[in-house]
CSV table of C-alpha atoms and ligand atoms in Angstrom, one decimal:
chain,number,residue,atom,x,y,z
A,482,MET,CA,0.0,0.2,0.0
A,483,THR,CA,1.5,3.4,-0.9
A,484,THR,CA,1.4,6.7,1.1
A,485,MET,CA,-0.5,9.4,0.2
A,486,ALA,CA,3.0,11.4,-0.7
A,487,GLU,CA,4.1,8.5,-3.3
A,488,ARG,CA,0.6,9.2,-5.0
A,489,ASP,CA,0.3,10.9,-8.1
A,490,VAL,CA,-3.4,12.1,-7.0
A,491,ARG,CA,-5.2,12.0,-4.0
A,492,ILE,CA,-9.2,10.9,-3.9
A,493,TYR,CA,-10.7,12.6,-1.3
A,494,GLU,CA,-13.6,10.1,-0.9
A,495,VAL,CA,-17.0,12.1,0.3
A,496,GLY,CA,-19.2,9.5,-0.1
A,497,PRO,CA,-20.3,8.4,3.9
A,498,ARG,CA,-20.5,12.3,4.1
A,499,ASP,CA,-21.8,14.2,1.0
A,500,GLY,CA,-23.2,10.9,-0.6
A,501,LEU,CA,-25.7,9.9,2.3
A,502,GLN,CA,-26.4,13.1,3.5
A,503,ASN,CA,-29.2,13.9,1.1
A,504,GLU,CA,-30.7,10.5,1.6
A,505,ALA,CA,-34.2,10.5,2.9
A,506,THR,CA,-34.4,6.9,4.7
A,507,PRO,CA,-32.4,6.8,7.9
A,508,ILE,CA,-29.5,4.7,7.1
A,509,PRO,CA,-28.2,2.5,10.2
A,510,THR,CA,-25.1,4.0,11.7
A,511,GLU,CA,-23.6,0.1,11.7
A,512,ALA,CA,-24.1,0.1,7.8
A,513,LYS,CA,-22.0,3.6,7.5
A,514,LEU,CA,-19.4,2.3,9.7
A,515,ARG,CA,-19.1,-0.8,7.4
A,516,PHE,CA,-19.0,1.5,4.4
A,517,VAL,CA,-16.4,3.4,6.0
A,518,GLU,CA,-14.2,0.5,6.7
A,519,LEU,CA,-14.8,-0.8,3.4
A,520,LEU,CA,-13.2,2.5,1.8
A,521,ALA,CA,-10.1,2.1,4.1
A,522,ASP,CA,-9.7,-1.6,3.0
A,523,ALA,CA,-9.8,-0.4,-0.8
A,524,GLY,CA,-6.8,1.9,-0.4
A,525,LEU,CA,-8.7,5.6,0.4
A,526,ARG,CA,-6.7,7.5,3.0
A,527,GLU,CA,-8.9,10.4,3.3
A,528,ILE,CA,-12.3,9.4,4.0
A,529,GLU,CA,-14.8,12.6,5.2
A,530,ALA,CA,-16.8,10.6,7.6
A,531,THR,CA,-20.2,13.1,8.3
A,532,SER,CA,-21.0,16.5,9.4
A,533,PHE,CA,-21.3,18.1,13.0
A,534,VAL,CA,-24.5,20.2,11.8
A,535,SER,CA,-27.8,20.8,12.9
A,536,PRO,CA,-29.4,17.6,13.0
A,537,ARG,CA,-32.9,19.3,11.8
A,538,ALA,CA,-30.6,20.9,9.2
A,539,VAL,CA,-29.2,17.3,7.9
A,540,PRO,CA,-31.2,14.5,9.7
A,541,GLN,CA,-29.2,11.8,8.1
A,542,LEU,CA,-26.3,12.8,9.8
A,543,ALA,CA,-27.5,13.3,13.2
A,544,ASP,CA,-25.7,10.3,14.5
A,545,ALA,CA,-22.4,12.1,13.6
A,546,ASP,CA,-21.1,11.8,17.6
A,547,ASP,CA,-22.3,7.9,17.6
A,548,LEU,CA,-20.3,7.3,14.4
A,549,MET,CA,-17.0,9.0,15.4
A,550,SER,CA,-17.1,7.6,18.7
A,551,ALA,CA,-17.6,3.7,17.2
A,552,LEU,CA,-15.1,4.3,14.2
A,553,GLU,CA,-12.0,2.5,14.5
A,554,ARG,CA,-9.2,5.0,13.4
A,555,ARG,CA,-6.8,3.0,10.8
A,556,HIS,CA,-3.2,4.2,10.7
A,557,GLY,CA,-2.5,6.4,8.1
A,558,VAL,CA,-6.2,7.3,7.1
A,559,ARG,CA,-7.9,10.4,7.8
A,560,TYR,CA,-11.5,11.2,8.6
A,561,PRO,CA,-12.4,14.6,7.9
A,562,VAL,CA,-15.7,15.6,9.4
A,563,LEU,CA,-17.6,19.3,8.4
A,564,VAL,CA,-17.5,21.8,11.2
A,565,PRO,CA,-20.0,24.9,10.6
A,566,ASN,CA,-19.9,26.6,14.1
A,567,GLU,CA,-18.6,26.5,17.6
A,568,ARG,CA,-21.3,24.1,18.8
A,569,GLY,CA,-20.1,21.7,15.6
A,570,LEU,CA,-16.7,22.1,16.7
A,571,GLN,CA,-17.8,21.2,20.7
A,572,ARG,CA,-19.4,18.2,19.4
A,573,ALA,CA,-16.2,17.2,17.0
A,574,GLU,CA,-13.4,17.8,19.7
A,575,ALA,CA,-15.6,15.4,22.1
A,576,ALA,CA,-15.7,12.8,19.5
A,577,GLY,CA,-12.0,12.8,19.0
A,578,VAL,CA,-11.6,14.3,15.4
A,579,ASP,CA,-8.4,15.8,14.2
A,580,ALA,CA,-9.4,16.7,10.5
A,581,VAL,CA,-12.2,19.2,10.3
A,582,CYS,CA,-13.7,21.2,7.1
A,583,VAL,CA,-15.7,24.6,7.0
A,584,PHE,CA,-17.8,25.2,4.5
A,585,THR,CA,-19.4,28.5,3.0
A,586,ALA,CA,-19.9,29.2,-0.8
A,587,ALA,CA,-19.4,31.7,-3.5
A,588,SER,CA,-23.1,33.0,-3.9
A,589,GLU,CA,-24.7,34.6,-1.1
A,590,ALA,CA,-28.3,33.0,-1.7
A,591,PHE,CA,-26.9,29.3,-1.4
A,592,THR,CA,-25.1,30.2,1.7
A,593,ARG,CA,-28.0,31.9,3.4
A,594,ALA,CA,-30.3,28.8,2.4
A,595,ASN,CA,-27.4,26.1,3.7
A,596,ILE,CA,-25.8,27.3,6.9
A,597,ASN,CA,-28.6,30.3,7.0
A,598,MET,CA,-25.3,33.0,7.2
A,599,THR,CA,-24.0,35.8,4.5
A,600,VAL,CA,-21.1,34.6,3.6
A,601,ALA,CA,-19.2,37.5,5.8
A,602,GLU,CA,-20.9,35.7,8.6
A,603,SER,CA,-19.9,32.5,7.5
A,604,ILE,CA,-16.0,33.5,7.7
A,605,ASP,CA,-16.6,34.9,11.2
A,606,ALA,CA,-18.2,31.6,12.5
A,607,PHE,CA,-15.4,29.9,10.9
A,608,ARG,CA,-12.8,31.7,12.5
A,609,PRO,CA,-12.6,29.7,16.2
A,610,VAL,CA,-13.3,26.3,14.0
A,611,VAL,CA,-9.9,26.6,12.3
A,612,ALA,CA,-8.1,28.4,15.2
A,613,ARG,CA,-9.0,25.5,17.3
A,614,ALA,CA,-7.9,23.3,14.4
A,615,ARG,CA,-4.4,25.0,13.9
A,616,GLU,CA,-4.0,25.0,17.9
A,617,ALA,CA,-4.5,21.4,18.3
A,618,GLY,CA,-2.5,20.3,15.1
A,619,TRP,CA,-5.6,19.2,13.1
A,620,TRP,CA,-5.8,19.4,9.4
A,621,SER,CA,-8.4,21.6,8.0
A,622,ARG,CA,-9.9,22.1,4.8
A,623,GLY,CA,-12.4,24.6,3.5
A,624,TYR,CA,-14.9,24.3,0.8
A,625,VAL,CA,-16.3,27.1,-1.7
A,626,SER,CA,-19.9,25.8,-2.9
A,627,THR,CA,-21.4,27.0,-6.1
A,628,ALA,CA,-18.2,27.8,-7.4
A,629,PHE,CA,-19.3,27.4,-11.0
A,630,GLY,CA,-23.2,28.0,-10.5
A,631,CYS,CA,-26.2,29.0,-7.8
A,632,PRO,CA,-29.3,27.0,-7.6
A,633,TYR,CA,-31.1,30.7,-6.8
A,634,GLN,CA,-28.8,33.1,-8.2
A,635,GLY,CA,-27.7,31.5,-11.5
A,636,LEU,CA,-24.4,32.2,-13.0
A,637,VAL,CA,-21.3,32.7,-10.5
A,638,GLY,CA,-18.4,35.1,-11.2
A,639,GLU,CA,-14.8,33.7,-10.7
A,640,ALA,CA,-13.7,36.7,-8.8
A,641,ALA,CA,-16.4,35.9,-6.1
A,642,VAL,CA,-14.7,32.4,-6.0
A,643,VAL,CA,-11.1,34.0,-5.5
A,644,GLY,CA,-12.5,36.4,-3.0
A,645,VAL,CA,-14.2,33.9,-0.8
A,646,GLY,CA,-10.9,31.3,-1.4
A,647,LEU,CA,-8.7,33.9,0.0
A,648,GLN,CA,-10.5,34.7,3.2
A,649,LEU,CA,-10.9,30.9,4.1
A,650,LEU,CA,-7.0,30.7,3.3
A,651,GLU,CA,-6.6,33.6,5.2
A,652,LEU,CA,-8.3,32.1,8.2
A,653,GLY,CA,-5.6,29.2,8.1
A,654,VAL,CA,-7.1,26.6,6.3
A,655,GLU,CA,-4.7,24.1,4.5
A,656,GLU,CA,-6.8,23.2,1.4
A,657,LEU,CA,-9.3,24.7,-0.6
A,658,SER,CA,-12.6,22.2,-2.2
A,659,ILE,CA,-14.0,23.9,-5.2
A,660,GLY,CA,-17.3,22.9,-5.6
A,661,ASP,CA,-19.5,22.8,-8.8
A,662,THR,CA,-22.5,22.1,-6.3
A,663,ILE,CA,-25.1,21.3,-8.5
A,664,GLY,CA,-23.2,20.1,-11.8
A,665,VAL,CA,-23.5,22.6,-14.4
A,666,ALA,CA,-19.6,22.9,-14.8
A,667,THR,CA,-17.9,22.4,-18.3
A,668,PRO,CA,-14.1,22.0,-18.9
A,669,GLY,CA,-13.9,25.7,-20.2
A,670,ASP,CA,-15.3,26.7,-16.7
A,671,VAL,CA,-12.8,24.9,-15.1
A,672,ARG,CA,-10.1,26.4,-17.5
A,673,ARG,CA,-11.6,29.9,-16.1
A,674,VAL,CA,-12.6,29.3,-12.8
A,675,VAL,CA,-9.0,27.3,-11.8
A,676,GLY,CA,-7.2,29.8,-13.6
A,677,ALA,CA,-8.3,32.8,-11.9
A,678,LEU,CA,-7.3,31.1,-8.6
A,679,LEU,CA,-4.0,30.1,-9.7
A,680,ASP,CA,-3.6,33.7,-11.1
A,681,ALA,CA,-4.4,34.9,-7.4
A,682,GLY,CA,-1.3,33.0,-6.5
A,683,ILE,CA,-3.0,30.4,-5.0
A,684,PRO,CA,-1.0,27.2,-5.5
A,685,PRO,CA,-2.1,24.3,-7.4
A,686,GLY,CA,-1.6,21.7,-4.4
A,687,THR,CA,-3.5,23.9,-2.5
A,688,LEU,CA,-6.6,23.2,-4.7
A,689,ALA,CA,-9.2,20.0,-4.6
A,690,MET,CA,-11.9,19.8,-6.9
A,691,HIS,CA,-15.1,19.1,-6.1
A,692,PHE,CA,-17.2,17.6,-9.1
A,693,HIS,CA,-21.2,16.5,-9.1
A,694,ASP,CA,-21.7,14.9,-12.2
A,695,THR,CA,-25.4,15.8,-12.7
A,696,ARG,CA,-25.2,16.6,-16.4
A,697,GLY,CA,-22.4,14.1,-17.0
A,698,THR,CA,-19.2,16.4,-17.3
A,699,ALA,CA,-17.5,15.5,-14.2
A,700,LEU,CA,-14.7,13.3,-15.9
A,701,ALA,CA,-14.1,15.9,-18.4
A,702,ASN,CA,-13.9,18.5,-15.8
A,703,VAL,CA,-11.4,16.3,-13.7
A,704,SER,CA,-9.2,15.9,-16.8
A,705,ALA,CA,-9.1,19.8,-17.6
A,706,ALA,CA,-8.0,20.2,-14.0
A,707,LEU,CA,-5.4,17.8,-14.3
A,708,ASP,CA,-4.3,20.0,-17.1
A,709,LEU,CA,-4.0,22.9,-15.2
A,710,GLY,CA,-2.0,20.9,-12.5
A,711,ILE,CA,-4.8,20.2,-10.2
A,712,ARG,CA,-4.0,16.6,-8.1
A,713,CYS,CA,-6.7,16.2,-5.7
A,714,PHE,CA,-10.7,15.2,-6.5
A,715,ASP,CA,-13.3,14.5,-4.4
A,716,ALA,CA,-15.4,11.6,-5.4
A,717,SER,CA,-18.4,9.6,-3.6
A,718,THR,CA,-18.2,5.5,-4.1
A,719,GLY,CA,-21.3,4.8,-5.5
A,720,GLY,CA,-22.0,8.3,-7.1
A,721,THR,CA,-24.6,9.2,-4.5
A,722,GLY,CA,-24.8,12.6,-3.1
A,723,GLY,CA,-26.2,16.0,-3.0
A,724,CYS,CA,-27.0,18.6,-1.0
A,725,PRO,CA,-30.2,19.3,0.8
A,726,TYR,CA,-30.2,22.8,0.0
A,727,ALA,CA,-28.9,22.5,-3.5
A,728,PRO,CA,-32.0,21.6,-5.5
A,729,GLY,CA,-31.1,19.9,-8.7
A,730,ALA,CA,-27.9,18.3,-7.3
A,731,ALA,CA,-27.7,14.8,-8.0
A,732,GLY,CA,-24.6,12.6,-7.6
A,733,ASN,CA,-21.3,13.5,-6.7
A,734,LEU,CA,-18.4,11.8,-9.4
A,735,ALA,CA,-18.3,8.4,-8.6
A,736,THR,CA,-15.2,6.9,-7.0
A,737,GLU,CA,-14.9,3.9,-9.1
A,738,ASP,CA,-15.2,6.1,-12.4
A,739,LEU,CA,-12.2,8.5,-11.3
A,740,VAL,CA,-10.2,5.6,-10.3
A,741,TYR,CA,-11.0,4.0,-14.1
A,742,LEU,CA,-9.5,7.2,-15.7
A,743,LEU,CA,-6.5,7.6,-13.6
A,744,ASP,CA,-5.5,4.0,-13.7
A,745,ARG,CA,-5.9,3.9,-17.7
A,746,GLU,CA,-4.2,7.5,-17.5
A,747,GLY,CA,-1.1,6.0,-16.1
A,748,LEU,CA,-1.8,8.0,-12.8
A,749,THR,CA,-1.0,6.6,-9.2
A,750,HIS,CA,-3.5,6.7,-6.5
A,751,GLY,CA,-3.4,3.9,-4.3
A,752,VAL,CA,-7.0,3.0,-4.6
A,753,ASP,CA,-8.3,-0.5,-6.0
A,754,LEU,CA,-10.9,-0.6,-8.2
A,755,ASP,CA,-12.4,-3.9,-7.7
A,756,ALA,CA,-12.5,-2.9,-3.9
A,757,VAL,CA,-14.0,0.4,-4.4
A,758,VAL,CA,-16.8,-1.5,-6.4
A,759,VAL,CA,-17.3,-3.7,-3.4
A,760,ALA,CA,-17.7,-0.9,-1.8
A,761,ALA,CA,-20.3,0.6,-4.0
A,762,HIS,CA,-22.3,-2.5,-3.9
A,763,HIS,CA,-22.9,-2.1,-0.2
A,764,VAL,CA,-23.9,1.6,-0.5
A,765,SER,CA,-26.3,0.2,-3.2
A,766,GLU,CA,-27.8,-2.8,-1.1
A,767,THR,CA,-28.0,-0.3,2.0
A,768,LEU,CA,-29.7,2.3,-0.1
A,769,GLY,CA,-31.8,-0.6,-1.6
A,770,ARG,CA,-31.2,0.5,-5.3
A,771,PRO,CA,-29.2,-0.5,-8.1
A,772,LEU,CA,-25.8,0.6,-8.6
A,773,THR,CA,-26.0,3.1,-11.8
A,774,THR,CA,-22.5,4.4,-12.1
A,775,LYS,CA,-20.7,3.6,-15.2
A,776,VAL,CA,-17.7,1.6,-13.9
A,777,GLY,CA,-19.6,0.2,-11.1
A,778,GLN,CA,-21.8,-1.5,-14.1
A,779,ALA,CA,-19.1,-2.3,-16.5
A,780,GLY,CA,-16.2,-2.9,-14.5
A,781,GLY,CA,-12.8,-2.2,-15.0
A,782,TRP,CA,-11.3,-3.3,-18.1
A,783,ARG,CA,-9.7,-6.8,-18.1
A,784,VAL,CA,-7.9,-6.4,-21.4
A,785,PRO,CA,-8.1,-10.1,-23.4
B,1203,LIG,P1,-29.5,28.0,12.3
B,1203,LIG,O1,-31.0,27.3,12.6
B,1203,LIG,O2,-29.3,29.6,11.9
B,1203,LIG,O3,-28.5,27.9,13.8
B,1203,LIG,O4,-28.5,27.0,11.7
B,1203,LIG,P2,-28.7,28.5,15.1
B,1203,LIG,O5,-27.6,28.9,15.8
B,1203,LIG,O6,-29.7,29.5,15.4
B,1203,LIG,O7,-29.0,26.9,16.0
B,1203,LIG,C1,-30.6,26.7,15.6
B,1203,LIG,C2,-30.5,25.1,16.5
B,1203,LIG,O8,-29.6,24.0,16.0
B,1203,LIG,C3,-30.5,24.8,18.0
B,1203,LIG,O9,-31.0,24.1,18.6
B,1203,LIG,C4,-28.7,24.7,18.1
B,1203,LIG,O10,-28.4,24.2,19.0
B,1203,LIG,C5,-28.6,23.8,16.9
B,1203,LIG,P3,-32.5,24.6,19.5
B,1203,LIG,O11,-31.6,25.6,20.5
B,1203,LIG,O12,-33.3,25.5,18.4
B,1203,LIG,O13,-32.5,23.1,20.0
B,1203,LIG,N1,-27.4,24.1,16.3
B,1203,LIG,C6,-26.4,22.6,16.1
B,1203,LIG,N2,-26.7,21.3,16.6
B,1203,LIG,C7,-26.0,20.7,16.7
B,1203,LIG,N3,-24.5,20.8,16.3
B,1203,LIG,C8,-24.2,22.2,15.4
B,1203,LIG,C9,-25.4,23.0,15.8
B,1203,LIG,N4,-25.7,24.0,15.2
B,1203,LIG,C10,-26.9,24.6,15.6
B,1203,LIG,N5,-23.7,22.4,14.8
B,1203,LIG,C11,-26.4,25.8,11.0
B,1203,LIG,C12,-27.1,27.2,11.3
B,1203,LIG,C13,-24.9,26.1,10.0
B,1203,LIG,C14,-26.5,25.2,12.1
B,1203,LIG,C15,-27.5,25.3,10.4
B,1203,LIG,O14,-27.9,25.7,8.9
B,1203,LIG,C16,-26.7,23.6,9.5
B,1203,LIG,O15,-26.6,22.9,10.2
B,1203,LIG,N6,-26.4,23.6,8.3
B,1203,LIG,C17,-25.6,22.8,7.7
B,1203,LIG,C18,-26.3,22.5,6.3
B,1203,LIG,C19,-25.3,20.9,5.8
B,1203,LIG,O16,-24.8,20.6,6.3
B,1203,LIG,N7,-25.6,21.1,4.4
B,1203,LIG,C20,-24.9,20.5,3.5
B,1203,LIG,C21,-23.4,20.5,3.3
B,1203,LIG,S1,-22.7,21.6,2.3
B,1203,LIG,C22,-22.5,20.6,1.0
B,1203,LIG,O17,-23.1,19.3,0.8
B,1203,LIG,C23,-21.7,21.3,-0.1
B,1203,LIG,C24,-20.4,20.6,-0.5
B,1203,LIG,O18,-20.7,19.1,-0.8
B,1203,LIG,C25,-19.5,21.2,-1.3
B,1203,LIG,C26,-20.2,21.4,-2.9
B,1203,LIG,O19,-21.0,20.2,-3.4
B,1203,LIG,O20,-20.1,22.6,-3.2
B,1203,LIG,C27,-19.8,20.6,0.8
B,1204,LIG,MG1,-21.0,18.3,-2.7
């Protein structure tokens, strides 16, 4: 098994969090824990496990405290969690986390719908969270959602993405994840938005891309981002996902689809495709729905 430093590309798994957060039927904590185990078995080394948000806002993840307390951490695996405020920070700290993500957006309307704050208020709410992370030596990430389009406001300019990204970096997060929350981006948008972030002096190693595959453009967008030097991609095993406050957001880029692309492109990432498909089947069985991802259905290509 390779270490993260030896991999060309980091695959940051968001299935247990983004993948499940929008599911209406409660999923037993045990099934979520099994999912996380299978992901680690597959070689994933960053697994976003849950969110310490209001249980009223995201009922599916109301078991975050129990899940993180029960989760057996593996050496070399990072289990980040979403934390929106000081209340979430207290819960996360009590559950022994050592990697946290704060999350805001490039559009005011989405930020209001998602976390009931203005973008400026969200930055203020995150200040103590990121300060505590730095003090405690935790890893931290900041999400910039709706970087390519907002379900309420429509088009989003790259200047807004850069502005919010720089504010998050100033707070002290180690990485930005740039989100196509509703899956509207195409490669030209990726070149425009990532180009603006790089022009603003943000190093490519500080950026991750978070694509939703709502319109089937996620892999094309990954390819464009790879060309720009981006080496971290968020993905969800089984292709589940969506945000309760982003109407029209469908699944995340499926981890199995991403792994297949990277394998064929000769880029190392440390993740085993067959084992990811096993985890994807676990998700579809848990949700009682057939697996619909391309590579989940077809499998890898066993060259005859
Ligand atoms: P609010 O209602 O404005 O907050 O929610 P509040 O401070 O007035 O609190 C209301 C109630 O919630 C209170 O309880 C608080 O104690 C409680 P009450 O006194 O009424 O019983 N509360 C909490 N409970 C547990 N944990 C907490 C917490 N905070 C408050 N942390 C708030 C504001 C931010 C809390 C809420 O809007 C929220 O939790 N939103 C989260 C929404 C969310 O998780 N969305 C999905 C993640 S973002 C996403 O998916 C996009 C991403 O994938 C990237 C992309 O695709 O672009 C990351
Ligand atoms: Mg998302």
